[in-house]
Short mmCIF file of C-alpha atoms in Angstrom, two decimals:
data_model
loop_
_atom_site.label_atom_id
_atom_site.label_comp_id
_atom_site.label_asym_id
_atom_site.label_seq_id
_atom_site.Cartn_x
_atom_site.Cartn_y
_atom_site.Cartn_z
CA LEU C 165 88.00 29.14 147.49
CA PRO C 166 89.61 27.84 150.70
CA PRO C 167 91.50 30.44 152.76
CA VAL C 168 95.27 30.67 152.28
CA ALA C 169 97.88 32.17 154.61
CA ASP C 170 101.63 31.64 154.55
CA ASP C 171 102.41 33.04 158.00
CA LEU C 172 100.50 30.82 160.42
CA PRO C 173 102.17 30.28 163.80
CA ASP C 174 104.43 27.29 164.29
CA GLY C 175 102.42 24.16 164.93
CA VAL C 176 99.29 25.38 163.13
CA ALA C 177 98.52 23.25 160.08
CA ALA C 178 97.27 24.80 156.87
CA ASP C 179 94.13 22.64 157.18
CA ASP C 180 93.31 24.44 160.44
CA LEU C 181 93.01 27.81 158.72
CA LEU C 182 89.37 28.96 158.84
CA TRP C 183 89.33 32.58 157.74
CA GLU C 184 91.70 34.87 155.87
CA GLN C 185 90.48 38.29 154.80
CA THR C 186 91.77 41.81 154.33
CA ILE C 187 89.15 44.33 155.43
CA ALA C 188 89.34 47.42 153.24
CA PRO C 189 89.34 50.98 154.61
CA GLY C 190 85.75 51.78 155.46
CA GLY C 191 84.81 48.10 155.13
CA TYR C 192 83.49 45.40 157.42
CA ALA C 193 83.64 41.64 157.88
CA THR C 194 81.83 39.01 159.91
CA ARG C 195 82.27 35.35 160.74
CA MET C 196 80.95 32.61 163.00
CA ILE C 197 83.82 30.96 164.87
CA LYS C 198 83.92 27.98 167.21
CA ARG C 199 85.12 27.80 170.79
CA GLY C 200 88.93 27.59 170.85
CA THR C 201 89.41 29.42 167.55
CA ARG C 202 92.26 31.94 167.44
CA LEU C 203 91.56 35.24 165.69
CA ARG C 204 94.56 37.31 164.65
CA LEU C 205 94.13 40.94 163.59
CA ILE C 206 96.99 42.83 161.92
CA ASP C 207 97.10 46.59 161.38
CA LEU C 208 98.79 46.28 158.01
CA ALA C 209 99.76 49.90 157.40
CA GLY C 210 99.49 51.42 160.89
CA ASP C 211 96.18 53.28 160.61
CA ALA C 212 93.46 50.62 160.92
CA CYS C 213 90.70 50.77 163.52
CA ALA C 214 89.04 47.44 164.32
CA SER C 215 85.65 48.12 165.91
CA LEU C 216 84.56 44.75 167.29
CA LEU C 217 81.19 43.28 168.22
CA VAL C 218 80.85 39.77 169.64
CA TYR C 219 77.69 37.66 170.12
CA ASN C 220 77.05 34.19 171.52
CA ALA C 221 76.39 32.31 168.28
CA GLU C 222 73.82 30.00 169.88
CA MET C 223 71.97 32.78 171.70
CA PRO C 224 72.84 36.21 170.26
CA THR C 225 70.91 38.00 172.99
CA GLU C 226 74.08 37.34 174.97
CA ARG C 227 76.74 39.67 173.67
CA LEU C 228 79.81 41.71 174.54
CA ASN C 229 79.24 44.02 177.49
CA VAL C 230 81.91 46.72 177.39
CA ALA C 231 80.90 48.16 180.77
CA ASP C 232 81.27 44.79 182.51
CA THR C 233 84.50 44.09 180.61
CA VAL C 234 85.98 47.23 182.19
CA LYS C 235 84.28 47.03 185.58
CA VAL C 236 84.85 43.36 186.43
CA GLN C 237 88.56 43.59 185.55
CA TRP C 238 89.05 46.94 187.30
CA ASN C 239 90.79 48.18 184.17
CA GLY C 240 89.67 50.28 181.23
CA TYR C 241 92.83 49.67 179.23
CA LEU C 242 92.76 46.32 177.49
CA GLY C 243 95.82 44.30 176.56
CA ALA C 244 97.35 40.83 176.71
CA GLY C 245 95.74 38.68 179.39
CA LYS C 246 92.51 40.69 179.50
CA LEU C 247 89.04 39.31 178.78
CA LEU C 248 86.04 40.36 176.74
CA LEU C 249 83.02 39.61 178.93
CA SER C 250 79.36 39.09 178.09
CA ASP C 251 76.31 40.56 179.78
CA MET C 252 75.75 37.15 181.42
CA GLY C 253 79.07 36.94 183.25
CA ARG C 254 80.86 34.70 180.76
CA VAL C 255 84.13 35.12 178.86
CA LEU C 256 83.57 35.56 175.14
CA MET C 257 87.20 36.11 174.13
CA SER C 258 90.64 36.33 175.72
CA ILE C 259 93.44 38.56 174.47
CA MET C 260 96.41 36.23 174.07
CA GLU C 261 98.90 38.56 172.35
CA ASP C 262 98.98 42.32 171.94
CA GLU C 263 101.67 44.22 170.05
CA ALA C 264 99.60 47.39 169.74
CA GLN C 265 98.69 48.40 173.32
CA THR C 266 96.45 51.17 171.96
CA HIS C 267 92.82 50.15 172.34
CA ASP C 268 89.62 51.90 173.34
CA ALA C 269 86.79 50.65 175.56
CA PHE C 270 85.21 54.07 176.09
CA CYS C 271 84.12 55.77 172.88
CA GLY C 272 82.34 53.27 170.66
CA THR C 273 82.32 53.90 166.92
CA SER C 274 81.26 56.62 164.51
CA ASN C 275 77.74 57.01 163.15
CA ALA C 276 76.13 58.76 160.19
CA ALA C 277 75.71 62.04 162.09
CA THR C 278 79.29 62.23 163.35
CA ASN C 279 80.69 61.47 159.91
CA GLU C 280 78.43 63.97 158.17
CA ALA C 281 79.46 66.66 160.64
CA LYS C 282 83.16 65.92 160.12
CA TYR C 283 83.48 64.78 156.52
CA GLY C 284 80.28 66.13 154.98
CA GLU C 285 79.03 62.59 154.28
CA GLY C 286 78.32 59.55 156.44
CA ARG C 287 75.99 57.23 154.54
CA ASN C 288 76.72 53.54 154.02
CA SER C 289 76.63 54.09 150.27
CA GLY C 290 78.72 57.25 150.41
CA GLU C 291 82.43 58.00 150.29
CA TYR C 292 82.84 58.10 154.09
CA PRO C 293 80.92 55.16 155.62
CA ASN C 294 80.53 55.13 159.38
CA GLY C 295 81.33 52.37 161.85
CA ARG C 296 77.86 51.83 163.31
CA ASP C 297 76.20 51.30 159.95
CA ARG C 298 78.96 48.90 158.95
CA LEU C 299 78.40 46.94 162.18
CA ILE C 300 74.66 46.89 161.44
CA LEU C 301 75.34 45.41 158.00
CA GLY C 302 77.61 42.74 159.43
CA SER C 303 75.16 41.82 162.18
CA ALA C 304 72.28 41.66 159.70
CA LYS C 305 74.00 38.79 157.91
CA HIS C 306 73.20 36.71 161.00
CA GLY C 307 69.57 37.80 161.24
CA LEU C 308 70.25 40.54 163.77
CA GLN C 309 68.72 44.00 163.65
CA LYS C 310 69.76 47.57 164.40
CA ARG C 311 68.61 47.21 168.01
CA ASP C 312 71.05 44.30 168.45
CA VAL C 313 74.11 46.42 167.67
CA HIS C 314 75.65 47.11 171.05
CA PRO C 315 78.64 49.26 172.11
CA CYS C 316 81.87 48.01 170.59
CA ILE C 317 85.53 47.90 171.51
CA ASN C 318 88.05 49.59 169.22
CA PHE C 319 91.36 47.81 168.66
CA PHE C 320 94.52 49.54 167.35
CA LYS C 321 93.14 53.00 168.17
CA GLY C 322 93.32 54.00 171.82
CA THR C 323 92.15 56.61 174.27
CA ARG C 324 93.49 57.90 177.56
CA ILE C 325 91.29 59.32 180.30
CA GLU C 326 92.94 62.38 181.84
CA GLU C 327 92.70 63.40 185.49
CA ASP C 328 90.05 66.01 184.67
CA GLY C 329 87.95 63.40 182.84
CA THR C 330 88.71 64.51 179.31
CA ILE C 331 89.45 61.86 176.70
CA THR C 332 92.68 62.04 174.73
CA PRO C 333 92.59 60.03 171.48
CA LEU C 334 95.66 57.90 170.71
CA VAL C 335 95.16 57.26 167.03
CA GLY C 336 98.61 57.33 165.45
CA PRO C 337 99.36 56.54 162.70
CA TYR C 338 101.57 53.81 164.12
CA ASP C 339 104.16 51.40 162.80
CA PRO C 340 102.70 48.95 160.28
CA GLY C 341 102.18 45.31 161.12
CA ARG C 342 101.05 45.54 164.75
CA LYS C 343 99.34 42.29 165.75
CA LEU C 344 96.60 41.19 168.15
CA VAL C 345 95.56 37.58 168.83
CA LEU C 346 92.27 36.71 170.52
CA ARG C 347 90.94 33.31 171.59
CA ALA C 348 87.26 32.45 171.33
CA GLU C 349 85.99 31.03 174.62
CA MET C 350 82.50 30.32 173.25
CA ASP C 351 80.94 29.72 169.82
CA LEU C 352 80.73 33.27 168.54
CA ILE C 353 79.51 35.67 165.91
CA VAL C 354 82.26 38.23 165.32
CA VAL C 355 81.60 41.49 163.45
CA ILE C 356 84.40 43.94 162.61
CA ALA C 357 84.19 47.42 161.08
CA ASN C 358 87.31 49.23 159.85
CA CYS C 359 86.42 52.93 159.93
CA PRO C 360 88.25 55.94 161.42
CA HIS C 361 88.01 56.33 165.19
CA VAL C 362 85.18 58.65 166.16
CA LEU C 363 87.62 61.00 167.98
CA ASP C 364 90.31 61.00 165.29
CA PRO C 365 91.28 64.69 165.18
CA ARG C 366 92.36 64.60 161.54
CA GLN C 367 89.90 66.19 159.15
CA SER C 368 90.51 63.67 156.38
CA TYR C 369 89.07 60.13 156.38
CA ASN C 370 92.17 58.24 157.53
CA VAL C 371 92.02 54.46 157.77
CA THR C 372 94.11 51.68 156.23
CA PRO C 373 93.55 47.94 155.59
CA LEU C 374 93.04 45.47 158.42
CA ARG C 375 93.86 41.78 158.08
CA ALA C 376 91.85 39.08 159.86
CA THR C 377 93.06 35.47 160.11
CA ALA C 378 91.44 32.68 162.14
CA TRP C 379 92.49 29.10 162.79
CA ARG C 380 91.32 26.16 164.88
CA GLY C 381 92.70 25.85 168.38
CA ASP C 382 92.23 23.91 171.58
CA VAL C 383 89.62 24.86 174.15
CA THR C 384 91.17 26.68 177.12
CA PRO C 385 92.41 24.17 179.72
CA GLU C 386 91.93 24.55 183.46
CA SER C 387 95.65 25.26 183.85
CA ASP C 388 95.60 28.23 181.47
CA PRO C 389 97.33 31.28 183.03
CA ILE C 390 94.82 33.77 181.61
CA ARG C 391 91.95 31.70 183.03
CA ASN C 392 93.52 31.69 186.49
CA ALA C 393 94.94 35.22 186.57
CA THR C 394 92.22 36.76 188.77
CA PRO C 395 89.30 35.49 190.88
CA GLU C 396 86.87 37.51 188.76
CA GLY C 397 88.23 36.08 185.52
CA LEU C 398 88.23 32.54 186.86
CA ARG C 399 84.57 32.87 187.79
CA ALA C 400 83.75 34.04 184.25
CA PHE C 401 85.58 31.02 182.79
CA GLU C 402 83.76 28.70 185.19
CA ASN C 403 80.48 30.19 183.99
CA VAL C 404 81.49 29.30 180.41
CA GLU C 405 82.43 25.77 181.40
CA ASP C 406 79.11 25.33 183.18
CA TYR C 407 77.32 26.56 180.04
CA PHE C 408 79.00 23.91 177.87
CA ARG C 409 78.36 21.22 180.49
CA ARG C 410 74.62 21.29 179.77
#
């Protein structure tokens, strides 16, 4: 069935809708999206955790590099106007809107061992699936293997690095309906897991549904304010434009 959404932004036609899915607690989703596509994520009930992987769809050996995303932008706290960078110096996605302001570029996601230690179970087929195995499943749908699953970024669940270096989790729960909109700057494979944050201090498996909606959009123009915000970001956009000029 074609996707249906009744809350697309003004000016977006229903025919431009590409993807509409609610990702269940402990679930995952994946999609290939074209350059210019907008991806909106909504934390429906205030306790979702969107662990995100991004690959270059044409050449998946190029993928999100969390370390470069933080280092090149001189900022470990992502929000509106920030970029998700690849390991080849190109922009994969831009953050266009951010109502959450609680994200995490430091901790990655849970795995079978962390979930077993905390919940007594961490298998994919069990009651408390972990984020890494969910990301492996999503990546496998595109022919990728366990070794291809790289460090992720967590949206809607944040962390704060204290002066002594300790990490304080900022996991809520928060108000329902917080929204994030990303723009694809290349043709991408996107994989999302919705599992509790690995540092969530609660002993129960707390996570709520996450909504993903994608629609067609224009390729970023040279006048775009996010593109031109910093010299480092501009260079990453120019690297993308050179890639598509081949």
